[in-house]
């Protein structure tokens, strides 16, 4: 399990990025995604997996800032399917966001659905993945958004570039493992290997011919677009004997896009008239457990469903996510659909609403779509609710999402038509 030891660590869900040099005019980019079962061999095991167009990982979606992207998804597999375009804001267009049973019913076997969206105000590397069950174990790929014509990236052009999509591999059928875990009340077994572009490293059995390798030339500069597509692990990346310079993270150049002062100085910790009583803005019973971590495996019983949160259009939102986990020592990468946000603070221990906001970074907070909530700690984020629709907010560790570590925000329509959700497409799947 050498790669597991090399890769495990705590960095948030999306890492670095890209550069592509040749500008083109804004255009309509069309793709056909056929969801199909293909036989794939890894680690001395051959098994059928769900793929897009028979590829593992799936095809890279290339577009330019300002382009319209049309992706028709036809489902030939036995599972229902939906695709999420991770990190794309989908302004007023939650119908193209993809989380099953949140903004759409899934695409049933033998049916099709067309994801039609514009790439507005974003450039860089993102990724797409299945957003139902654990199917994103094999249904995923990169998204490369080039800058619009006449707007180069704010760094020198590299000599070469490569996509590196990190993932996980199970020898057994993943959906079968999930069902077994649910029956026993325990997490599904850990993956058998981590992968780079669908291939495990040479430390595993039968993996030598499946290792992903890049030949490099001394003195040349290489740009690596790195995506963490693993289901249940936060990963770090390094190249032995070389220095890496992070130039972009989650579409944000490291010089950072400076947020508006109004957003940073508007303290909306208490969001009156936003949350219903069964979804309070404060913990109903505070506690401070200081003992050793618990080790027991406990069956989780799901209680009444909490109501979702309604947010006024264009209001300023501050959200503090507190980790209260007593069973395991792990961080939680929380992802917000439909938005980028500013990470204004993180800390260890219980969040102090009086003193911790005084330590917020209100000068140059990083802009992200995913934030890592530290073990036994908290993270505070801020965003302006200027994208109407229903937006999923969840831990991106798939096992935790399945256990209920998720919610949704409903951002109300604004005062004008251009601030309101677009009408649903005619081919929106029915349940």
PDB file of N, CA and C in Angstrom, residues 88-95 311-317 337-340 383-392 409-415 418-422:
ATOM      1  N   UNK A  88     -18.083  24.763 -11.564  1.00  0.00           N
ATOM      2  CA  UNK A  88     -18.753  25.697 -12.469  1.00  0.00           C
ATOM      3  C   UNK A  88     -19.942  26.334 -11.760  1.00  0.00           C
ATOM      4  N   UNK A  89     -20.062  27.635 -11.873  1.00  0.00           N
ATOM      5  CA  UNK A  89     -21.068  28.357 -11.092  1.00  0.00           C
ATOM      6  C   UNK A  89     -22.491  28.139 -11.604  1.00  0.00           C
ATOM      7  N   UNK A  90     -22.665  27.847 -12.878  1.00  0.00           N
ATOM      8  CA  UNK A  90     -23.998  27.581 -13.431  1.00  0.00           C
ATOM      9  C   UNK A  90     -24.976  28.702 -13.059  1.00  0.00           C
ATOM     10  N   UNK A  91     -24.621  29.930 -13.406  1.00  0.00           N
ATOM     11  CA  UNK A  91     -25.423  31.080 -12.991  1.00  0.00           C
ATOM     12  C   UNK A  91     -26.853  30.967 -13.504  1.00  0.00           C
ATOM     13  N   UNK A  92     -27.805  31.004 -12.579  1.00  0.00           N
ATOM     14  CA  UNK A  92     -29.250  30.911 -12.836  1.00  0.00           C
ATOM     15  C   UNK A  92     -29.638  29.588 -13.481  1.00  0.00           C
ATOM     16  N   UNK A  93     -28.726  28.640 -13.524  1.00  0.00           N
ATOM     17  CA  UNK A  93     -28.924  27.437 -14.329  1.00  0.00           C
ATOM     18  C   UNK A  93     -28.627  26.183 -13.516  1.00  0.00           C
ATOM     19  N   UNK A  94     -29.260  26.075 -12.350  1.00  0.00           N
ATOM     20  CA  UNK A  94     -29.065  24.884 -11.535  1.00  0.00           C
ATOM     21  C   UNK A  94     -29.497  23.608 -12.216  1.00  0.00           C
ATOM     22  N   UNK A  95     -30.310  23.709 -13.266  1.00  0.00           N
ATOM     23  CA  UNK A  95     -30.737  22.525 -14.020  1.00  0.00           C
ATOM     24  C   UNK A  95     -29.549  21.784 -14.616  1.00  0.00           C
ATOM     25  N   UNK A 311     -32.328  31.759   1.496  1.00  0.00           N
ATOM     26  CA  UNK A 311     -31.456  32.926   1.578  1.00  0.00           C
ATOM     27  C   UNK A 311     -31.952  33.980   0.595  1.00  0.00           C
ATOM     28  N   UNK A 312     -32.040  35.209   1.047  1.00  0.00           N
ATOM     29  CA  UNK A 312     -32.459  36.318   0.194  1.00  0.00           C
ATOM     30  C   UNK A 312     -31.417  36.570  -0.897  1.00  0.00           C
ATOM     31  N   UNK A 313     -31.892  36.886  -2.083  1.00  0.00           N
ATOM     32  CA  UNK A 313     -30.999  37.175  -3.193  1.00  0.00           C
ATOM     33  C   UNK A 313     -30.084  38.349  -2.861  1.00  0.00           C
ATOM     34  N   UNK A 314     -28.817  38.202  -3.190  1.00  0.00           N
ATOM     35  CA  UNK A 314     -27.783  39.228  -3.052  1.00  0.00           C
ATOM     36  C   UNK A 314     -27.436  39.547  -1.600  1.00  0.00           C
ATOM     37  N   UNK A 315     -27.896  38.730  -0.670  1.00  0.00           N
ATOM     38  CA  UNK A 315     -27.503  38.939   0.723  1.00  0.00           C
ATOM     39  C   UNK A 315     -26.092  38.402   0.944  1.00  0.00           C
ATOM     40  N   UNK A 316     -25.444  38.897   1.969  1.00  0.00           N
ATOM     41  CA  UNK A 316     -24.100  38.459   2.317  1.00  0.00           C
ATOM     42  C   UNK A 316     -24.190  37.379   3.382  1.00  0.00           C
ATOM     43  N   UNK A 317     -23.559  36.263   3.138  1.00  0.00           N
ATOM     44  CA  UNK A 317     -23.688  35.096   4.008  1.00  0.00           C
ATOM     45  C   UNK A 317     -22.337  34.750   4.616  1.00  0.00           C
ATOM     46  N   UNK A 337     -21.977  23.998  -4.135  1.00  0.00           N
ATOM     47  CA  UNK A 337     -22.335  24.097  -5.542  1.00  0.00           C
ATOM     48  C   UNK A 337     -22.784  25.522  -5.869  1.00  0.00           C
ATOM     49  N   UNK A 338     -22.526  25.945  -7.098  1.00  0.00           N
ATOM     50  CA  UNK A 338     -23.061  27.204  -7.584  1.00  0.00           C
ATOM     51  C   UNK A 338     -22.310  28.451  -7.173  1.00  0.00           C
ATOM     52  N   UNK A 339     -21.271  28.306  -6.360  1.00  0.00           N
ATOM     53  CA  UNK A 339     -20.593  29.487  -5.815  1.00  0.00           C
ATOM     54  C   UNK A 339     -19.109  29.224  -5.617  1.00  0.00           C
ATOM     55  N   UNK A 340     -18.345  30.304  -5.639  1.00  0.00           N
ATOM     56  CA  UNK A 340     -17.067  30.378  -4.954  1.00  0.00           C
ATOM     57  C   UNK A 340     -17.290  31.158  -3.667  1.00  0.00           C
ATOM     58  N   UNK A 383     -19.774  34.446   1.325  1.00  0.00           N
ATOM     59  CA  UNK A 383     -20.091  34.608  -0.090  1.00  0.00           C
ATOM     60  C   UNK A 383     -21.318  35.491  -0.227  1.00  0.00           C
ATOM     61  N   UNK A 384     -21.463  36.081  -1.406  1.00  0.00           N
ATOM     62  CA  UNK A 384     -22.647  36.874  -1.707  1.00  0.00           C
ATOM     63  C   UNK A 384     -23.620  35.997  -2.492  1.00  0.00           C
ATOM     64  N   UNK A 385     -24.846  35.922  -2.014  1.00  0.00           N
ATOM     65  CA  UNK A 385     -25.844  35.020  -2.593  1.00  0.00           C
ATOM     66  C   UNK A 385     -26.466  35.643  -3.836  1.00  0.00           C
ATOM     67  N   UNK A 386     -25.678  35.728  -4.912  1.00  0.00           N
ATOM     68  CA  UNK A 386     -26.129  36.388  -6.136  1.00  0.00           C
ATOM     69  C   UNK A 386     -26.447  35.398  -7.252  1.00  0.00           C
ATOM     70  N   UNK A 387     -26.544  34.117  -6.922  1.00  0.00           N
ATOM     71  CA  UNK A 387     -26.858  33.091  -7.916  1.00  0.00           C
ATOM     72  C   UNK A 387     -28.117  32.351  -7.479  1.00  0.00           C
ATOM     73  N   UNK A 388     -29.284  32.718  -8.009  1.00  0.00           N
ATOM     74  CA  UNK A 388     -30.521  32.101  -7.537  1.00  0.00           C
ATOM     75  C   UNK A 388     -30.607  30.625  -7.919  1.00  0.00           C
ATOM     76  N   UNK A 389     -31.227  29.853  -7.049  1.00  0.00           N
ATOM     77  CA  UNK A 389     -31.402  28.432  -7.320  1.00  0.00           C
ATOM     78  C   UNK A 389     -31.242  27.606  -6.066  1.00  0.00           C
ATOM     79  N   UNK A 390     -31.243  26.305  -6.234  1.00  0.00           N
ATOM     80  CA  UNK A 390     -31.036  25.352  -5.143  1.00  0.00           C
ATOM     81  C   UNK A 390     -29.619  24.819  -5.255  1.00  0.00           C
ATOM     82  N   UNK A 391     -28.829  24.991  -4.194  1.00  0.00           N
ATOM     83  CA  UNK A 391     -27.408  24.671  -4.263  1.00  0.00           C
ATOM     84  C   UNK A 391     -27.024  23.723  -3.138  1.00  0.00           C
ATOM     85  N   UNK A 392     -26.430  22.620  -3.535  1.00  0.00           N
ATOM     86  CA  UNK A 392     -26.029  21.549  -2.627  1.00  0.00           C
ATOM     87  C   UNK A 392     -24.783  21.976  -1.855  1.00  0.00           C
ATOM     88  N   UNK A 409     -29.015  24.957   0.119  1.00  0.00           N
ATOM     89  CA  UNK A 409     -29.458  26.334   0.289  1.00  0.00           C
ATOM     90  C   UNK A 409     -30.333  26.716  -0.903  1.00  0.00           C
ATOM     91  N   UNK A 410     -31.435  27.376  -0.620  1.00  0.00           N
ATOM     92  CA  UNK A 410     -32.281  27.924  -1.680  1.00  0.00           C
ATOM     93  C   UNK A 410     -32.058  29.429  -1.708  1.00  0.00           C
ATOM     94  N   UNK A 411     -31.419  29.911  -2.752  1.00  0.00           N
ATOM     95  CA  UNK A 411     -31.230  31.349  -2.937  1.00  0.00           C
ATOM     96  C   UNK A 411     -32.406  31.857  -3.759  1.00  0.00           C
ATOM     97  N   UNK A 412     -33.165  32.776  -3.185  1.00  0.00           N
ATOM     98  CA  UNK A 412     -34.389  33.251  -3.818  1.00  0.00           C
ATOM     99  C   UNK A 412     -34.087  34.070  -5.071  1.00  0.00           C
ATOM    100  N   UNK A 413     -35.078  34.161  -5.936  1.00  0.00           N
ATOM    101  CA  UNK A 413     -34.944  35.001  -7.124  1.00  0.00           C
ATOM    102  C   UNK A 413     -34.771  36.461  -6.732  1.00  0.00           C
ATOM    103  N   UNK A 414     -34.067  37.195  -7.593  1.00  0.00           N
ATOM    104  CA  UNK A 414     -33.891  38.614  -7.374  1.00  0.00           C
ATOM    105  C   UNK A 414     -35.067  39.415  -7.901  1.00  0.00           C
ATOM    106  N   UNK A 415     -34.941  40.749  -7.884  1.00  0.00           N
ATOM    107  CA  UNK A 415     -36.079  41.608  -8.246  1.00  0.00           C
ATOM    108  C   UNK A 415     -36.376  41.645  -9.738  1.00  0.00           C
ATOM    109  N   UNK A 418     -33.510  38.984 -15.005  1.00  0.00           N
ATOM    110  CA  UNK A 418     -32.125  38.542 -15.167  1.00  0.00           C
ATOM    111  C   UNK A 418     -31.501  38.077 -13.860  1.00  0.00           C
ATOM    112  N   UNK A 419     -32.223  38.202 -12.761  1.00  0.00           N
ATOM    113  CA  UNK A 419     -31.766  37.713 -11.460  1.00  0.00           C
ATOM    114  C   UNK A 419     -32.598  36.523 -10.989  1.00  0.00           C
ATOM    115  N   UNK A 420     -33.273  35.865 -11.904  1.00  0.00           N
ATOM    116  CA  UNK A 420     -34.161  34.759 -11.560  1.00  0.00           C
ATOM    117  C   UNK A 420     -33.705  33.476 -12.244  1.00  0.00           C
ATOM    118  N   UNK A 421     -34.085  32.358 -11.671  1.00  0.00           N
ATOM    119  CA  UNK A 421     -33.725  31.056 -12.223  1.00  0.00           C
ATOM    120  C   UNK A 421     -34.325  30.893 -13.611  1.00  0.00           C
ATOM    121  N   UNK A 422     -33.527  30.354 -14.529  1.00  0.00           N
ATOM    122  CA  UNK A 422     -34.012  30.101 -15.878  1.00  0.00           C
ATOM    123  C   UNK A 422     -35.086  29.015 -15.872  1.00  0.00           C
TER     124      UNK A 422
END
